[in-house]
mmCIF file of C-alpha atoms in Angstrom:
data_model
loop_
_atom_site.group_PDB
_atom_site.id
_atom_site.type_symbol
_atom_site.label_atom_id
_atom_site.label_comp_id
_atom_site.label_asym_id
_atom_site.label_seq_id
_atom_site.Cartn_x
_atom_site.Cartn_y
_atom_site.Cartn_z
ATOM 1 C CA UNK A 1 118.511 43.870 61.791
ATOM 2 C CA UNK A 2 119.640 40.434 62.669
ATOM 3 C CA UNK A 3 122.559 38.206 63.503
ATOM 4 C CA UNK A 4 123.756 34.663 63.892
ATOM 5 C CA UNK A 5 122.627 31.175 63.010
ATOM 6 C CA UNK A 6 124.122 28.607 65.398
ATOM 7 C CA UNK A 7 126.318 29.035 68.430
ATOM 8 C CA UNK A 8 130.067 28.672 68.299
ATOM 9 C CA UNK A 9 130.876 28.277 71.952
ATOM 10 C CA UNK A 10 133.787 25.829 72.088
ATOM 11 C CA UNK A 11 137.156 27.028 70.850
ATOM 12 C CA UNK A 12 139.513 24.604 69.183
ATOM 13 C CA UNK A 13 143.117 25.124 68.144
ATOM 14 C CA UNK A 14 142.284 26.474 64.690
ATOM 15 C CA UNK A 15 144.406 29.066 62.937
ATOM 16 C CA UNK A 16 141.669 31.684 62.596
ATOM 17 C CA UNK A 17 142.450 34.872 60.705
ATOM 18 C CA UNK A 18 140.137 37.840 61.352
ATOM 19 C CA UNK A 19 140.361 40.667 58.826
ATOM 20 C CA UNK A 20 138.257 43.382 57.206
ATOM 21 C CA UNK A 21 135.797 42.482 54.493
ATOM 22 C CA UNK A 22 137.225 43.038 51.018
ATOM 23 C CA UNK A 23 135.478 43.494 47.695
ATOM 24 C CA UNK A 24 136.219 39.900 46.671
ATOM 25 C CA UNK A 25 134.452 38.701 49.829
ATOM 26 C CA UNK A 26 131.088 40.273 48.937
ATOM 27 C CA UNK A 27 129.726 37.356 46.919
ATOM 28 C CA UNK A 28 131.004 34.577 49.247
ATOM 29 C CA UNK A 29 129.599 36.374 52.309
ATOM 30 C CA UNK A 30 126.240 36.891 50.610
ATOM 31 C CA UNK A 31 126.009 33.226 49.591
ATOM 32 C CA UNK A 32 127.011 32.051 53.064
ATOM 33 C CA UNK A 33 124.213 34.212 54.483
ATOM 34 C CA UNK A 34 121.784 32.612 52.033
ATOM 35 C CA UNK A 35 122.910 29.214 53.286
ATOM 36 C CA UNK A 36 122.397 30.206 56.942
ATOM 37 C CA UNK A 37 119.351 32.488 56.944
ATOM 38 C CA UNK A 38 116.776 30.219 55.308
ATOM 39 C CA UNK A 39 113.032 30.779 55.083
ATOM 40 C CA UNK A 40 112.350 27.479 56.847
ATOM 41 C CA UNK A 41 114.486 28.239 59.898
ATOM 42 C CA UNK A 42 114.259 32.014 60.234
ATOM 43 C CA UNK A 43 111.659 33.681 57.980
ATOM 44 C CA UNK A 44 112.468 37.206 59.176
ATOM 45 C CA UNK A 45 116.189 36.813 58.596
ATOM 46 C CA UNK A 46 115.506 35.338 55.169
ATOM 47 C CA UNK A 47 113.285 38.278 54.170
ATOM 48 C CA UNK A 48 115.815 40.924 55.142
ATOM 49 C CA UNK A 49 119.038 39.296 53.940
ATOM 50 C CA UNK A 50 120.088 40.285 50.427
ATOM 51 C CA UNK A 51 123.191 41.331 48.503
ATOM 52 C CA UNK A 52 122.516 45.019 49.196
ATOM 53 C CA UNK A 53 122.885 44.406 52.928
ATOM 54 C CA UNK A 54 126.463 43.284 52.362
ATOM 55 C CA UNK A 55 127.292 45.915 49.728
ATOM 56 C CA UNK A 56 125.704 48.750 51.702
ATOM 57 C CA UNK A 57 127.549 48.000 54.936
ATOM 58 C CA UNK A 58 130.803 47.427 53.047
ATOM 59 C CA UNK A 59 130.447 50.901 51.521
ATOM 60 C CA UNK A 60 129.417 52.737 54.702
ATOM 61 C CA UNK A 61 131.084 50.823 57.565
ATOM 62 C CA UNK A 62 133.995 48.774 56.169
ATOM 63 C CA UNK A 63 135.890 48.905 59.473
ATOM 64 C CA UNK A 64 132.978 47.105 61.178
ATOM 65 C CA UNK A 65 132.604 44.407 58.521
ATOM 66 C CA UNK A 66 134.883 41.499 59.367
ATOM 67 C CA UNK A 67 135.423 38.011 58.016
ATOM 68 C CA UNK A 68 137.038 34.948 59.563
ATOM 69 C CA UNK A 69 139.258 32.693 57.490
ATOM 70 C CA UNK A 70 140.509 29.192 58.201
ATOM 71 C CA UNK A 71 143.042 27.799 55.718
ATOM 72 C CA UNK A 72 142.050 30.642 53.350
ATOM 73 C CA UNK A 73 138.422 29.525 53.441
ATOM 74 C CA UNK A 74 135.582 31.805 54.525
ATOM 75 C CA UNK A 75 134.554 30.540 57.951
ATOM 76 C CA UNK A 76 132.264 33.356 59.096
ATOM 77 C CA UNK A 77 131.463 37.046 59.063
ATOM 78 C CA UNK A 78 130.147 39.849 61.222
ATOM 79 C CA UNK A 79 128.617 43.042 59.837
ATOM 80 C CA UNK A 80 128.118 45.986 62.164
ATOM 81 C CA UNK A 81 127.641 49.713 62.299
ATOM 82 C CA UNK A 82 127.861 52.620 64.727
ATOM 83 C CA UNK A 83 124.916 54.884 65.494
ATOM 84 C CA UNK A 84 125.412 58.265 67.141
ATOM 85 C CA UNK A 85 122.410 59.722 68.952
ATOM 86 C CA UNK A 86 122.708 62.774 71.191
ATOM 87 C CA UNK A 87 125.601 62.109 73.577
ATOM 88 C CA UNK A 88 125.458 58.324 73.087
ATOM 89 C CA UNK A 89 127.323 56.233 70.529
ATOM 90 C CA UNK A 90 125.871 52.782 69.938
ATOM 91 C CA UNK A 91 127.544 49.792 68.334
ATOM 92 C CA UNK A 92 125.147 47.532 66.468
ATOM 93 C CA UNK A 93 125.844 43.956 65.387
ATOM 94 C CA UNK A 94 123.531 43.592 62.416
ATOM 95 C CA UNK A 95 124.577 40.220 60.978
ATOM 96 C CA UNK A 96 126.672 37.375 62.345
ATOM 97 C CA UNK A 97 127.088 34.061 60.581
ATOM 98 C CA UNK A 98 129.404 31.063 60.734
ATOM 99 C CA UNK A 99 129.752 28.368 58.098
ATOM 100 C CA UNK A 100 128.322 24.988 59.194
ATOM 101 C CA UNK A 101 131.748 23.499 58.483
ATOM 102 C CA UNK A 102 133.328 25.651 61.188
ATOM 103 C CA UNK A 103 130.655 25.945 63.838
ATOM 104 C CA UNK A 104 131.473 25.360 67.506
ATOM 105 C CA UNK A 105 135.113 26.267 66.840
ATOM 106 C CA UNK A 106 135.146 29.725 68.447
ATOM 107 C CA UNK A 107 134.730 31.589 65.140
ATOM 108 C CA UNK A 108 131.834 33.756 66.329
ATOM 109 C CA UNK A 109 133.642 34.537 69.567
ATOM 110 C CA UNK A 110 136.689 35.863 67.740
ATOM 111 C CA UNK A 111 134.589 37.880 65.265
ATOM 112 C CA UNK A 112 132.527 39.557 67.993
ATOM 113 C CA UNK A 113 135.557 40.134 70.240
ATOM 114 C CA UNK A 114 137.417 41.866 67.400
ATOM 115 C CA UNK A 115 134.390 43.989 66.520
ATOM 116 C CA UNK A 116 133.861 45.000 70.162
ATOM 117 C CA UNK A 117 137.544 45.892 70.434
ATOM 118 C CA UNK A 118 137.309 48.172 67.402
ATOM 119 C CA UNK A 119 134.153 49.849 68.615
ATOM 120 C CA UNK A 120 135.619 50.556 72.050
ATOM 121 C CA UNK A 121 138.587 52.215 70.357
ATOM 122 C CA UNK A 122 136.130 54.346 68.344
ATOM 123 C CA UNK A 123 134.292 55.599 71.429
ATOM 124 C CA UNK A 124 131.371 53.166 71.499
ATOM 125 C CA UNK A 125 130.092 52.560 75.026
ATOM 126 C CA UNK A 126 126.904 50.583 74.370
ATOM 127 C CA UNK A 127 126.380 47.514 72.152
ATOM 128 C CA UNK A 128 123.190 46.227 70.568
ATOM 129 C CA UNK A 129 122.378 42.918 68.873
ATOM 130 C CA UNK A 130 119.109 41.358 67.798
ATOM 131 C CA UNK A 131 117.892 38.126 66.229
ATOM 132 C CA UNK A 132 114.822 36.048 65.503
ATOM 133 C CA UNK A 133 113.374 34.840 68.866
ATOM 134 C CA UNK A 134 113.393 31.313 67.440
ATOM 135 C CA UNK A 135 117.149 31.510 66.935
ATOM 136 C CA UNK A 136 117.880 30.073 70.376
ATOM 137 C CA UNK A 137 121.567 29.284 69.667
ATOM 138 C CA UNK A 138 122.167 32.950 68.769
ATOM 139 C CA UNK A 139 120.299 34.145 71.874
ATOM 140 C CA UNK A 140 122.398 31.834 74.051
ATOM 141 C CA UNK A 141 125.592 32.960 72.336
ATOM 142 C CA UNK A 142 124.959 36.665 72.880
ATOM 143 C CA UNK A 143 123.868 36.058 76.452
ATOM 144 C CA UNK A 144 127.148 34.264 77.079
ATOM 145 C CA UNK A 145 129.032 37.183 75.520
ATOM 146 C CA UNK A 146 127.490 39.544 78.086
ATOM 147 C CA UNK A 147 124.451 40.891 76.216
ATOM 148 C CA UNK A 148 121.287 41.128 78.292
ATOM 149 C CA UNK A 149 118.036 43.031 78.814
ATOM 150 C CA UNK A 150 116.311 40.803 76.235
ATOM 151 C CA UNK A 151 113.250 42.173 74.464
ATOM 152 C CA UNK A 152 111.253 40.251 71.881
ATOM 153 C CA UNK A 153 110.121 41.906 68.655
ATOM 154 C CA UNK A 154 106.668 41.302 67.208
ATOM 155 C CA UNK A 155 106.648 41.337 63.407
ATOM 156 C CA UNK A 156 103.305 41.700 61.642
ATOM 157 C CA UNK A 157 102.747 41.160 57.929
ATOM 158 C CA UNK A 158 100.032 41.649 55.323
ATOM 159 C CA UNK A 159 99.777 40.119 51.848
ATOM 160 C CA UNK A 160 99.098 43.180 49.678
ATOM 161 C CA UNK A 161 98.297 41.026 46.661
ATOM 162 C CA UNK A 162 94.975 40.288 48.396
ATOM 163 C CA UNK A 163 94.226 43.953 49.086
ATOM 164 C CA UNK A 164 91.302 45.542 47.181
ATOM 165 C CA UNK A 165 93.491 48.425 46.048
ATOM 166 C CA UNK A 166 95.999 45.985 44.563
ATOM 167 C CA UNK A 167 93.246 44.121 42.703
ATOM 168 C CA UNK A 168 91.978 47.379 41.200
ATOM 169 C CA UNK A 169 95.454 48.408 40.085
ATOM 170 C CA UNK A 170 96.039 44.964 38.590
ATOM 171 C CA UNK A 171 92.747 45.099 36.669
ATOM 172 C CA UNK A 172 93.596 48.594 35.414
ATOM 173 C CA UNK A 173 97.052 47.486 34.263
ATOM 174 C CA UNK A 174 95.627 44.482 32.423
ATOM 175 C CA UNK A 175 93.070 46.705 30.701
ATOM 176 C CA UNK A 176 95.823 49.126 29.654
ATOM 177 C CA UNK A 177 97.953 46.302 28.233
ATOM 178 C CA UNK A 178 94.969 44.928 26.328
ATOM 179 C CA UNK A 179 94.251 48.371 24.850
ATOM 180 C CA UNK A 180 97.879 48.751 23.792
ATOM 181 C CA UNK A 181 97.815 45.370 22.045
ATOM 182 C CA UNK A 182 94.623 46.267 20.164
ATOM 183 C CA UNK A 183 96.008 49.664 19.146
ATOM 184 C CA UNK A 184 99.294 48.152 18.021
ATOM 185 C CA UNK A 185 97.481 45.469 16.033
ATOM 186 C CA UNK A 186 95.324 48.120 14.315
ATOM 187 C CA UNK A 187 98.371 50.173 13.358
ATOM 188 C CA UNK A 188 100.067 47.134 11.854
ATOM 189 C CA UNK A 189 96.992 46.350 9.733
ATOM 190 C CA UNK A 190 96.764 50.003 8.668
ATOM 191 C CA UNK A 191 100.379 50.046 7.552
ATOM 192 C CA UNK A 192 99.958 46.793 5.688
ATOM 193 C CA UNK A 193 97.018 48.176 3.635
ATOM 194 C CA UNK A 194 98.447 51.625 3.009
ATOM 195 C CA UNK A 195 99.535 52.418 -0.577
ATOM 196 C CA UNK A 196 102.999 53.919 -1.107
ATOM 197 C CA UNK A 197 102.873 57.717 -1.333
ATOM 198 C CA UNK A 198 103.949 59.392 -4.571
ATOM 199 C CA UNK A 199 107.132 61.515 -4.540
ATOM 200 C CA UNK A 200 105.235 64.715 -5.375
ATOM 201 C CA UNK A 201 102.940 64.178 -2.372
ATOM 202 C CA UNK A 202 105.935 63.784 -0.103
ATOM 203 C CA UNK A 203 107.577 66.942 -1.522
ATOM 204 C CA UNK A 204 104.414 68.969 -1.006
ATOM 205 C CA UNK A 205 104.143 67.726 2.573
ATOM 206 C CA UNK A 206 107.759 68.702 3.304
ATOM 207 C CA UNK A 207 107.152 72.209 1.927
ATOM 208 C CA UNK A 208 103.985 72.601 3.987
ATOM 209 C CA UNK A 209 105.802 71.500 7.160
ATOM 210 C CA UNK A 210 108.521 74.069 6.504
ATOM 211 C CA UNK A 211 105.941 76.857 6.120
ATOM 212 C CA UNK A 212 104.168 75.836 9.335
ATOM 213 C CA UNK A 213 107.440 75.704 11.243
ATOM 214 C CA UNK A 214 108.441 79.153 9.972
ATOM 215 C CA UNK A 215 105.052 80.564 10.929
ATOM 216 C CA UNK A 216 105.304 79.113 14.439
ATOM 217 C CA UNK A 217 108.835 80.512 14.781
ATOM 218 C CA UNK A 218 107.650 84.015 13.820
ATOM 219 C CA UNK A 219 104.726 83.817 16.243
ATOM 220 C CA UNK A 220 107.054 82.834 19.059
ATOM 221 C CA UNK A 221 108.969 86.091 18.685
ATOM 222 C CA UNK A 222 105.952 88.452 18.538
#
């Protein structure tokens, strides 16, 4: 539930091609997002960005997943969706990113403008976008694009590895693994010391198993 990295607010005379995301773009878009949404700069963006974000939106909302190309190079992307609730239809810009090599060239402007154009054609009358509050360039960009009514999110976290329940489960799992190793080791020693069975013993056992199976089969039909 996020968006851009740095602003792109001065347009140069670049030949920018905006098109729909294609299957061959999935990996490059994902890796560009990894480059932009780092844990040092934007911890929340980093935690929520993964390959399934790209794949999922590509599968469900391909018409709202756009990429920008400059000289056949990936320059940026925007991933959005449409949410229908009661009589309202909302457009939601989930992710917006521009390669550092093409920032401040109007890439983000063209991506968002094209997405807005598509959503208007599809009946969307209200747009949403959100970002990490520390992502000031993105906040300034969206403000310049006409987004307003800013609200800050508060994200809380808890390290469950320090929770008592987690410690108990971990201790239980370690005990189970230790028991399995002991049991497996005992079986291996037992097999190693076991004398080969004689053929007549094996034949008798097979006959006995057949009798038991027949008896059980008869009982199941009574």
